[in-house]
XYZ file of C-alpha atoms in Angstrom:
427
model
C -2.544 -31.852 -19.752
C -4.099 -31.108 -16.187
C -6.561 -28.486 -15.671
C -5.066 -25.195 -15.264
C -3.895 -21.980 -17.139
C -5.073 -22.556 -20.883
C -2.546 -23.044 -23.638
C -3.521 -21.889 -27.256
C -5.685 -24.640 -28.814
C -5.147 -26.451 -32.031
C -8.720 -27.389 -32.466
C -10.646 -26.489 -35.887
C -11.769 -22.855 -36.033
C -15.158 -21.900 -35.255
C -17.538 -21.367 -38.074
C -17.569 -18.011 -39.823
C -21.081 -17.340 -38.205
C -19.587 -17.542 -34.745
C -16.646 -15.206 -35.851
C -18.312 -12.487 -37.706
C -19.564 -10.245 -34.883
C -15.981 -10.796 -33.235
C -14.211 -9.907 -36.297
C -16.077 -6.840 -36.632
C -15.021 -5.765 -33.263
C -11.213 -7.064 -33.709
C -10.959 -4.876 -36.992
C -12.191 -1.646 -35.170
C -9.841 -2.314 -32.110
C -6.986 -4.289 -33.793
C -4.443 -1.336 -33.044
C -5.741 -0.777 -29.190
C -5.008 -4.740 -28.906
C -1.702 -4.476 -30.350
C -0.657 -1.802 -28.154
C -2.027 -3.441 -24.963
C -0.494 -6.868 -25.722
C 2.986 -6.252 -27.609
C 4.909 -5.342 -24.426
C 3.396 -8.209 -22.244
C 5.456 -11.375 -21.903
C 2.915 -13.139 -19.622
C -0.620 -14.708 -20.401
C -3.428 -12.915 -22.284
C -6.883 -13.577 -22.131
C -9.829 -11.987 -23.879
C -13.386 -12.576 -22.114
C -16.776 -12.498 -23.094
C -19.227 -10.264 -21.144
C -20.154 -13.145 -19.034
C -16.511 -13.915 -17.949
C -15.919 -16.796 -19.930
C -12.812 -17.054 -22.033
C -12.792 -16.052 -25.657
C -9.277 -16.859 -26.295
C -6.139 -17.727 -24.237
C -2.640 -17.640 -25.087
C 0.776 -17.470 -23.596
C 2.306 -16.054 -26.778
C 1.412 -12.583 -27.366
C 3.012 -12.378 -30.682
C 1.299 -15.236 -31.940
C -2.060 -14.136 -30.364
C -2.267 -11.238 -32.817
C -1.836 -13.144 -35.944
C -4.195 -16.040 -35.316
C -6.934 -14.037 -32.940
C -9.548 -15.536 -32.879
C -8.436 -19.151 -33.139
C -10.401 -20.650 -30.158
C -13.736 -19.912 -28.225
C -13.226 -22.257 -25.153
C -16.435 -20.967 -23.192
C -14.545 -21.859 -20.175
C -15.426 -19.677 -17.089
C -12.459 -17.471 -15.863
C -13.349 -18.229 -12.302
C -12.650 -21.824 -12.845
C -8.903 -20.777 -13.161
C -8.850 -18.854 -9.886
C -8.637 -20.180 -6.507
C -11.821 -19.910 -4.541
C -10.641 -17.740 -2.002
C -9.948 -15.223 -4.494
C -13.427 -15.463 -6.219
C -14.726 -12.372 -4.663
C -11.962 -10.217 -5.171
C -11.996 -11.350 -9.004
C -15.538 -10.663 -9.313
C -15.533 -7.253 -7.877
C -12.826 -6.297 -10.245
C -14.453 -7.834 -13.088
C -17.791 -5.994 -12.378
C -16.226 -2.674 -11.876
C -14.237 -2.961 -15.193
C -17.326 -3.764 -16.955
C -19.098 -0.685 -15.826
C -17.156 1.701 -17.955
C -15.495 1.607 -21.391
C -11.752 2.096 -21.256
C -11.676 1.355 -17.602
C -8.514 -0.503 -16.230
C -8.558 -2.705 -12.720
C -5.282 -4.083 -11.291
C -5.459 -7.082 -8.818
C -3.492 -9.949 -7.417
C -5.094 -13.477 -7.466
C -4.082 -16.954 -7.229
C -4.306 -19.193 -10.349
C -4.322 -22.781 -10.794
C -0.973 -23.623 -12.230
C -0.318 -25.753 -15.258
C 1.235 -29.157 -15.379
C 4.936 -29.005 -14.264
C 4.412 -25.677 -12.113
C 3.744 -25.221 -8.616
C -0.044 -26.268 -7.658
C -1.036 -22.582 -7.074
C 0.565 -19.448 -9.140
C 0.202 -15.835 -7.792
C -0.565 -13.635 -10.606
C -0.714 -9.867 -11.140
C -3.706 -9.251 -13.523
C -4.514 -6.233 -15.329
C -8.154 -5.861 -16.794
C -9.057 -3.525 -19.487
C -12.649 -2.862 -20.988
C -12.379 -2.873 -24.648
C -15.775 -1.958 -25.387
C -15.690 1.499 -27.031
C -18.524 3.456 -28.469
C -20.515 1.428 -30.965
C -18.503 -1.599 -29.914
C -20.220 -4.979 -29.575
C -20.461 -7.077 -26.314
C -19.093 -10.133 -28.097
C -15.550 -8.821 -27.172
C -15.397 -6.987 -23.636
C -12.384 -7.576 -21.584
C -8.741 -8.204 -22.144
C -6.846 -9.702 -19.230
C -3.036 -9.816 -19.019
C -1.401 -11.735 -16.349
C 2.311 -11.490 -15.055
C 3.272 -14.359 -12.598
C 4.390 -13.016 -9.031
C 7.385 -14.604 -7.127
C 5.031 -15.066 -4.090
C 1.867 -13.731 -2.152
C 1.747 -9.908 -2.596
C 2.323 -9.239 1.098
C 5.755 -10.896 0.525
C 6.744 -8.782 -2.550
C 9.600 -6.002 -1.773
C 10.221 -4.347 -4.937
C 9.453 -0.447 -4.603
C 6.622 0.904 -6.934
C 7.808 4.380 -6.778
C 11.278 5.761 -6.517
C 10.287 8.577 -4.119
C 8.532 7.616 -0.609
C 4.911 8.994 -0.171
C 5.245 11.960 2.092
C 9.111 11.503 2.180
C 8.237 8.279 4.423
C 6.182 5.561 3.208
C 7.977 3.428 0.352
C 5.010 1.680 -1.781
C 6.071 -2.170 -2.216
C 3.079 -3.761 -3.548
C -0.436 -2.957 -5.011
C -2.740 -5.147 -3.101
C -6.243 -4.214 -4.508
C -7.552 -1.594 -6.782
C -10.991 -0.233 -7.393
C -12.446 2.905 -8.900
C -10.472 5.979 -7.187
C -9.018 3.913 -4.318
C -5.877 1.546 -4.348
C -4.678 -0.321 -1.401
C -0.723 -0.882 -1.108
C 1.595 -2.882 1.008
C 4.199 -0.174 2.077
C 7.451 0.066 4.467
C 7.830 2.918 6.857
C 11.321 4.398 6.282
C 11.512 6.197 9.482
C 11.147 2.799 11.637
C 13.752 0.162 12.095
C 13.810 -2.363 9.413
C 11.301 -0.593 7.382
C 8.142 -1.818 9.375
C 5.446 -2.916 7.057
C 2.073 -1.051 6.764
C -1.027 -0.975 4.711
C -1.642 2.446 2.863
C -5.419 3.151 1.046
C -4.902 5.769 -1.576
C -7.800 7.618 -2.647
C -7.570 10.080 -5.636
C -10.117 12.814 -5.815
C -11.296 12.759 -9.297
C -14.093 15.302 -9.145
C -13.550 18.780 -10.458
C -16.228 20.177 -7.950
C -14.272 22.159 -5.139
C -17.492 21.614 -2.859
C -17.190 17.821 -3.443
C -13.365 17.734 -2.746
C -14.164 19.612 0.407
C -16.636 17.401 1.436
C -14.422 14.324 0.629
C -11.443 15.933 2.972
C -13.963 16.542 5.742
C -15.207 13.164 5.559
C -11.678 11.847 5.462
C -10.585 13.352 8.735
C -13.730 12.302 10.357
C -13.162 8.760 9.316
C -9.659 8.961 10.205
C -10.712 10.119 13.609
C -13.166 7.184 14.077
C -10.513 4.423 12.694
C -8.030 6.218 15.336
C -10.511 5.149 18.259
C -11.434 1.787 16.981
C -7.636 0.919 16.483
C -7.147 1.058 20.218
C -9.100 -2.543 20.021
C -6.411 -5.348 19.735
C -8.424 -7.042 17.027
C -8.680 -3.960 14.637
C -5.494 -2.521 12.960
C -4.178 0.508 14.172
C -4.353 3.856 12.571
C -0.877 5.085 12.138
C -1.297 8.210 10.170
C -3.572 10.328 7.593
C -2.522 12.891 5.281
C -3.007 14.789 1.897
C -0.416 14.461 -0.435
C 0.059 15.752 -3.090
C -2.833 18.223 -3.550
C -5.172 15.644 -4.900
C -4.749 12.393 -3.072
C -5.855 11.413 0.291
C -4.007 8.490 2.346
C -4.890 6.452 5.216
C -1.961 4.292 6.794
C -2.706 1.070 9.066
C -0.873 -1.547 10.730
C -0.191 -4.444 8.495
C -1.460 -7.801 10.013
C 0.428 -10.768 9.248
C -1.627 -13.842 8.750
C -4.393 -15.284 6.200
C -7.717 -14.339 5.158
C -10.630 -16.241 6.690
C -11.578 -17.015 3.137
C -8.873 -19.615 2.906
C -10.405 -21.578 5.410
C -13.739 -21.731 3.800
C -13.522 -23.875 0.599
C -16.549 -24.640 -1.527
C -17.869 -27.979 -0.847
C -15.639 -28.237 2.404
C -17.843 -27.510 5.356
C -16.496 -26.721 8.848
C -17.695 -28.398 12.049
C -19.997 -26.725 14.470
C -17.228 -26.186 16.766
C -15.482 -24.062 14.341
C -18.545 -21.872 13.856
C -18.727 -21.235 17.789
C -15.614 -20.188 18.091
C -15.708 -17.931 14.834
C -18.789 -16.172 16.731
C -17.143 -15.914 20.018
C -14.261 -14.352 18.555
C -15.981 -11.794 16.400
C -18.800 -10.766 18.429
C -16.625 -8.870 21.096
C -15.105 -7.078 18.285
C -18.743 -5.884 16.885
C -19.818 -5.171 20.611
C -16.709 -2.540 20.675
C -17.329 -1.103 16.928
C -21.170 -0.677 17.495
C -20.448 0.889 21.014
C -18.570 3.457 19.141
C -21.597 4.108 16.857
C -19.972 2.465 13.742
C -21.534 -0.116 11.404
C -18.883 -1.811 9.814
C -21.228 -2.912 6.482
C -18.802 -5.245 5.005
C -18.478 -8.497 7.400
C -17.146 -11.115 5.134
C -14.232 -13.751 4.982
C -12.166 -11.678 3.013
C -12.216 -8.759 5.482
C -11.354 -11.073 8.301
C -7.662 -12.005 8.799
C -6.603 -14.795 11.273
C -3.351 -13.253 12.867
C -0.576 -15.631 12.691
C 0.673 -14.759 16.220
C -2.178 -15.679 18.011
C -4.778 -17.386 15.867
C -7.245 -14.390 16.906
C -9.430 -12.858 14.022
C -8.766 -9.128 13.101
C -11.461 -7.382 11.472
C -10.318 -4.849 8.638
C -11.913 -2.438 5.762
C -14.308 -0.515 7.491
C -15.657 1.021 4.361
C -14.491 4.493 5.240
C -12.536 4.807 1.900
C -15.852 3.532 0.056
C -17.912 6.074 1.464
C -15.100 8.636 0.739
C -15.108 7.333 -2.955
C -18.891 8.210 -3.612
C -18.112 11.630 -2.416
C -15.082 12.203 -4.635
C -17.376 11.375 -7.515
C -19.800 14.138 -6.569
C -22.284 11.528 -5.163
C -23.962 11.701 -1.782
C -22.339 9.301 0.647
C -25.444 8.870 2.810
C -27.205 7.126 -0.052
C -24.501 4.748 -1.275
C -24.926 1.096 -0.734
C -21.826 -0.153 0.756
C -21.152 -3.920 1.137
C -21.003 -7.327 -0.680
C -23.996 -9.317 -2.210
C -24.640 -12.194 -0.389
C -23.770 -10.872 2.903
C -25.861 -7.763 3.058
C -29.443 -7.793 4.383
C -32.479 -6.141 2.751
C -32.331 -2.842 4.830
C -28.631 -2.657 3.837
C -29.440 -3.066 0.065
C -31.903 -0.075 0.569
C -29.210 2.196 1.862
C -30.360 1.828 5.438
C -28.008 -0.317 7.388
C -28.574 -1.206 11.368
C -26.271 -2.562 13.898
C -27.923 -5.727 13.220
C -26.938 -5.650 9.633
C -23.434 -6.682 10.770
C -25.005 -9.526 12.765
C -26.541 -10.725 9.518
C -23.413 -10.817 7.677
C -21.546 -12.656 10.571
C -24.450 -15.158 10.528
C -24.160 -15.580 6.694
C -20.400 -16.408 7.118
C -21.445 -19.214 10.014
C -23.708 -20.661 7.654
C -21.372 -20.619 4.581
C -19.093 -22.257 6.831
C -21.351 -24.921 8.023
C -22.742 -25.674 4.718
C -19.738 -25.176 2.393
C -22.080 -23.111 0.113
C -21.521 -19.788 -1.588
C -23.711 -17.203 0.087
C -25.331 -16.489 -3.169
C -26.374 -20.090 -3.601
C -28.170 -20.388 -0.271
C -31.850 -20.854 -1.332
C -34.685 -18.827 -0.283
C -38.135 -19.267 0.765
C -40.481 -18.153 -2.035
C -43.111 -17.046 0.163
C -41.182 -15.655 3.138
C -37.742 -14.785 1.660
C -36.112 -16.379 4.526
C -32.923 -18.487 3.837
C -33.358 -22.119 3.730
C -30.265 -23.881 4.849
C -30.792 -25.960 8.072
C -31.795 -29.200 5.760
C -27.841 -28.937 4.805
C -26.560 -29.755 8.111
C -27.278 -31.378 11.596
C -26.676 -29.009 14.510
C -27.577 -28.658 18.164
C -30.956 -27.054 18.202
C -29.609 -23.917 20.292
C -27.013 -22.954 17.588
C -29.261 -23.509 14.729
C -31.786 -21.144 16.300
C -29.083 -18.528 16.907
C -28.092 -18.459 13.547
C -31.735 -18.164 12.463
C -32.366 -15.288 14.463
C -29.203 -13.834 13.092
C -30.370 -13.931 9.595
C -33.966 -13.059 9.640
C -34.932 -11.051 6.610
C -36.540 -8.104 8.425
C -34.109 -6.600 10.851
C -36.886 -5.854 13.650
C -37.120 -9.911 13.925
C -33.408 -10.279 13.992
C -30.997 -10.490 16.909
C -30.183 -6.642 17.848
C -26.580 -6.608 19.290
C -23.593 -8.470 19.516
C -23.844 -8.818 23.332
C -27.255 -10.663 22.724
C -25.406 -13.344 20.515
C -22.723 -13.575 23.077
C -25.486 -14.260 25.830
C -27.040 -17.027 23.385
C -23.474 -18.558 22.554
C -22.931 -19.024 26.470
C -25.974 -20.632 26.800
C -25.253 -23.358 24.454
C -24.572 -27.090 25.638
């Protein structure tokens, strides 16, 4: 059997010493497990706290009678296509934070022998760690195969269109109080596609809710201005519906995430990086000119548009800021971004315009080296990234990237215009 989706194993059972803590948790939570699994006809995994697989089965009914019959200790990420690792990690970490938390997401998994090379799966993650529970059994993951990429699914998720107009088709991402959907606008010919971000206000504090609504309107106005740029999705609408939910409706961009071009261990040539920076910097020049810091530049937030191969920058963090306020927190103190792409000042909650340049530089280095940003070594004395020994570059480009990713932002390039000038000076 080739590597891929695991089948139940017939290997000898583990020793009693290994099973004792697991069975203790199982006894406490068997009923919950049964309810979670009984109606599921797809794959089921039970994961440890470190993300390794404790049990895997394609036969849920048998799973309840033989659990636990295998301790594989295989990392679940090894089943997921590299371009979806970030999405999985974010969902997994979010689910771990709260007992009873449920997170849904779509990822591509390596298929089993006799199946297509890549299988889209809709995964539901549930944190099973209740009060007094043990960390040996943490996460239940159930998966249902999809017929194609989420953007190609057309089965409605709700009978009634949102606001009497937008028909939800597919859940693209879910995290905390925010969900992102592919939808169709029923008032346009042929039900034009769009993307809808839905924020549920969970705080009972009326002041927090009022603040969230004000921020929602302010962010929507900013996105409306930014959408005048050809490489930023247009804001189509924003509204509250029903009383507790806020919606942003944006243009749907047909294409692929840049993460699909950045595979671990497969470096891109120097010319790719130069074109990447030449395409991205004018977008950042425009965004920064409107006083906006993106705060989450990374491959999954860049779409290679199918019509002209230009980059489109998505996800401006507005909903993430709103999410913090909806929970009663202070939006100004929230750290927004993705580890590995965030510079020091952003981790401290004080992002600068040059923070976006740092993230763009990290994407460039990731492309050149084939390394995950979290695996790029640092100088133990200065904290600066050590990457030039991994590649051979023309000195001008190497110097440019070094100045984009300086640890301390005053030593960094300060504007996208400055980066463009340095690119123009390259041989």
